[in-house]
């Protein structure tokens, strides 16, 4: 619903923001949140490794845990309010295609990915724009939370292999039953 972009604005970032949100309800909240910000665009689609339509499993927690991937027990136990409540068919685009059409105004972008286990597919659809990125922020799972998703080490290895260096981490989801950290956000900078 634009929470990350609002934090960027609160920190004083005045530049252009593009947000991609596939879920209908979450997109409505995002559109309302950015309606007075002329430098912020919202697109109702998901990002992935190929275009088309996919089934989005919409979570009860305002869509925050919605994913294309099946949720695993560790996630459901740590966040019972995140269970899937419905499915929705949504459009999927490759980020490279969007960037090719809009890239002239995005010469050195930063990319934040929070796709509930689907980051590997988003990155596979963004290969052409990677060298232009100044930074990359990815939500990382320390334990399996979604079927078929990367664990933290997979993302860190991918980032290193693609010229990015870890610059910082921010704790995310904790399991209230065990106190174990399950997810964190990792910021990477482009070394080139």
Coordinates of C-alpha atoms in Angstrom, one line a residue:
X1 CA 0.0 0.0 0.0
X2 CA 3.0 2.3 -0.5
X3 CA 4.5 2.0 3.0
X4 CA 8.1 1.9 1.7
X5 CA 7.6 4.8 -0.7
X6 CA 6.0 6.9 2.1
X7 CA 9.1 6.2 4.3
X8 CA 11.3 7.4 1.4
X9 CA 9.3 10.6 1.2
X10 CA 9.5 11.0 5.0
X11 CA 13.3 10.8 4.7
X12 CA 13.2 13.6 2.1
X13 CA 13.5 11.7 -1.2
X14 CA 11.8 13.9 -3.8
X15 CA 12.4 11.8 -6.9
X16 CA 10.2 9.5 -9.1
X17 CA 8.8 6.4 -7.6
X18 CA 7.2 3.5 -9.5
X19 CA 5.2 0.9 -7.5
X20 CA 3.9 -2.4 -8.8
X21 CA 1.0 -4.0 -6.9
X22 CA -1.0 -6.9 -8.4
X23 CA -3.8 -7.4 -5.8
X24 CA -7.0 -5.4 -6.4
X25 CA -7.5 -4.3 -2.7
X26 CA -3.9 -3.5 -2.1
X27 CA -3.7 -1.5 -5.4
X28 CA -6.7 0.6 -4.4
X29 CA -5.0 1.4 -1.1
X30 CA -1.7 2.2 -2.9
X31 CA -3.6 4.4 -5.5
X32 CA -5.3 6.4 -2.7
X33 CA -2.0 6.8 -0.8
X34 CA -0.2 8.3 -3.8
X35 CA -3.1 10.3 -5.3
X36 CA -1.5 13.7 -4.3
X37 CA 2.1 12.8 -5.3
X38 CA 2.7 13.6 -9.0
X39 CA 6.1 12.0 -9.0
X40 CA 4.8 8.6 -7.9
X41 CA 3.2 6.1 -10.4
X42 CA 1.4 2.9 -9.6
X43 CA 1.0 -0.1 -11.9
X44 CA -1.5 -2.8 -11.2
X45 CA 0.6 -5.9 -12.1
X46 CA 3.1 -8.3 -10.6
X47 CA 6.7 -8.6 -11.8
X48 CA 8.1 -11.9 -12.8
X49 CA 10.4 -13.7 -15.2
X50 CA 7.8 -13.8 -18.0
X51 CA 4.6 -12.0 -18.9
X52 CA 1.1 -13.5 -18.6
X53 CA -1.4 -14.1 -15.8
X54 CA -0.9 -15.9 -12.5
X55 CA -3.0 -16.9 -9.5
X56 CA -2.2 -14.6 -6.5
X57 CA -3.0 -16.2 -3.2
X58 CA -4.4 -13.2 -1.2
X59 CA -3.6 -13.2 2.5
X60 CA -5.9 -12.0 5.2
X61 CA -3.4 -9.5 6.6
X62 CA -4.3 -6.8 4.1
X63 CA -2.4 -8.6 1.4
X64 CA 1.0 -8.2 3.1
X65 CA 1.7 -11.9 2.9
X66 CA 0.0 -12.5 -0.5
X67 CA 2.1 -14.6 -2.8
X68 CA 2.1 -16.7 -6.0
X69 CA 3.7 -19.5 -3.9
X70 CA 2.1 -21.8 -1.4
X71 CA 2.7 -20.6 2.2
X72 CA 4.5 -23.0 4.5
X73 CA 3.6 -24.0 8.0
X74 CA 6.5 -21.9 9.6
X75 CA 4.9 -18.7 8.2
X76 CA 1.3 -19.7 9.2
X77 CA 2.5 -20.5 12.8
X78 CA 4.4 -17.3 13.2
X79 CA 1.6 -15.1 11.6
X80 CA -1.8 -16.8 11.8
X81 CA -3.4 -13.7 10.5
X82 CA -1.5 -14.1 7.2
X83 CA -3.4 -17.2 6.0
X84 CA -4.7 -17.1 2.4
X85 CA -8.3 -16.2 2.1
X86 CA -8.9 -16.0 -1.7
X87 CA -7.3 -16.3 -5.1
X88 CA -7.1 -13.6 -7.7
X89 CA -5.9 -13.9 -11.3
X90 CA -3.4 -11.0 -11.9
X91 CA -1.2 -9.8 -14.8
X92 CA 2.5 -10.3 -14.6
X93 CA 5.2 -8.3 -16.5
X94 CA 8.9 -8.4 -16.8
X95 CA 10.6 -5.5 -15.2
X96 CA 13.0 -5.3 -18.2
X97 CA 10.0 -4.6 -20.5
X98 CA 8.7 -1.8 -18.3
X99 CA 12.2 -0.3 -17.9
X100 CA 12.8 -0.4 -21.7
X101 CA 9.6 1.7 -22.2
X102 CA 10.3 4.1 -19.2
X103 CA 14.1 3.9 -18.8
X104 CA 15.0 7.4 -20.1
X105 CA 13.7 8.9 -16.9
X106 CA 15.2 6.2 -14.7
X107 CA 18.9 6.4 -15.4
X108 CA 20.2 5.1 -12.0
X109 CA 17.3 3.5 -10.1
X110 CA 17.1 1.7 -6.8
X111 CA 15.0 -1.4 -6.7
X112 CA 13.1 -2.7 -3.6
X113 CA 11.6 -6.2 -3.9
X114 CA 9.1 -7.5 -1.4
X115 CA 7.3 -10.2 -3.2
X116 CA 6.8 -12.9 -0.6
X117 CA 9.1 -15.6 -1.9
X118 CA 9.0 -14.6 -5.6
X119 CA 12.1 -12.4 -5.7
X120 CA 14.1 -14.9 -7.8
X121 CA 11.4 -14.6 -10.6
X122 CA 11.4 -10.7 -10.4
X123 CA 15.2 -10.6 -10.7
X124 CA 15.2 -13.1 -13.6
X125 CA 12.9 -10.6 -15.4
X126 CA 15.2 -7.7 -14.6
X127 CA 18.5 -8.9 -15.9
X128 CA 18.9 -6.2 -18.6
X129 CA 18.5 -3.3 -16.1
X130 CA 20.7 -4.7 -13.3
X131 CA 23.9 -2.8 -14.3
X132 CA 21.9 0.5 -14.1
X133 CA 20.8 -0.1 -10.5
X134 CA 22.5 2.0 -7.8
X135 CA 21.1 -0.3 -5.0
X136 CA 18.9 -3.3 -4.4
X137 CA 16.8 -4.0 -1.3
X138 CA 15.4 -7.6 -1.0
X139 CA 13.3 -9.2 1.7
X140 CA 15.2 -12.4 2.7
X141 CA 13.9 -15.5 4.5
X142 CA 16.1 -17.1 7.1
X143 CA 13.8 -20.2 7.1
X144 CA 11.5 -21.6 4.4
X145 CA 8.3 -19.6 4.4
X146 CA 7.0 -20.1 0.9
X147 CA 7.3 -23.2 -1.2
X148 CA 10.0 -22.9 -3.9
X149 CA 11.4 -19.6 -2.6
X150 CA 15.0 -18.7 -2.1
X151 CA 16.5 -18.6 1.3
X152 CA 18.8 -15.8 2.4
X153 CA 22.0 -17.4 1.2
X154 CA 20.6 -17.9 -2.3
X155 CA 19.8 -14.2 -2.6
X156 CA 23.2 -13.1 -1.1
X157 CA 25.0 -15.4 -3.5
X158 CA 22.9 -14.1 -6.4
X159 CA 23.7 -10.5 -5.5
X160 CA 27.4 -11.2 -5.2
X161 CA 27.5 -13.0 -8.5
X162 CA 25.7 -10.0 -10.2
X163 CA 28.1 -7.3 -8.8
X164 CA 26.2 -6.3 -5.7
X165 CA 27.7 -6.0 -2.2
X166 CA 25.8 -6.3 1.1
X167 CA 25.5 -2.8 2.7
X168 CA 23.0 -3.4 5.6
X169 CA 20.2 -5.4 7.0
X170 CA 17.0 -4.5 8.8
X171 CA 15.1 -7.2 10.9
X172 CA 11.6 -8.0 9.7
X173 CA 9.3 -10.9 10.7
X174 CA 9.9 -12.6 14.1
X175 CA 8.2 -15.7 15.2
X176 CA 6.4 -14.7 18.4
X177 CA 6.3 -18.3 19.6
X178 CA 10.0 -18.8 19.5
X179 CA 11.6 -15.4 19.2
X180 CA 13.4 -16.5 16.1
X181 CA 14.0 -14.0 13.3
X182 CA 12.3 -15.4 10.1
X183 CA 12.8 -12.5 7.6
X184 CA 14.9 -9.4 7.2
X185 CA 15.4 -6.8 4.5
X186 CA 18.9 -6.7 3.0
X187 CA 20.3 -3.6 1.2
X188 CA 22.9 -4.2 -1.5
X189 CA 24.9 -1.6 -3.5
X190 CA 26.1 -2.0 -7.0
X191 CA 29.9 -2.2 -7.0
X192 CA 30.3 -1.0 -10.6

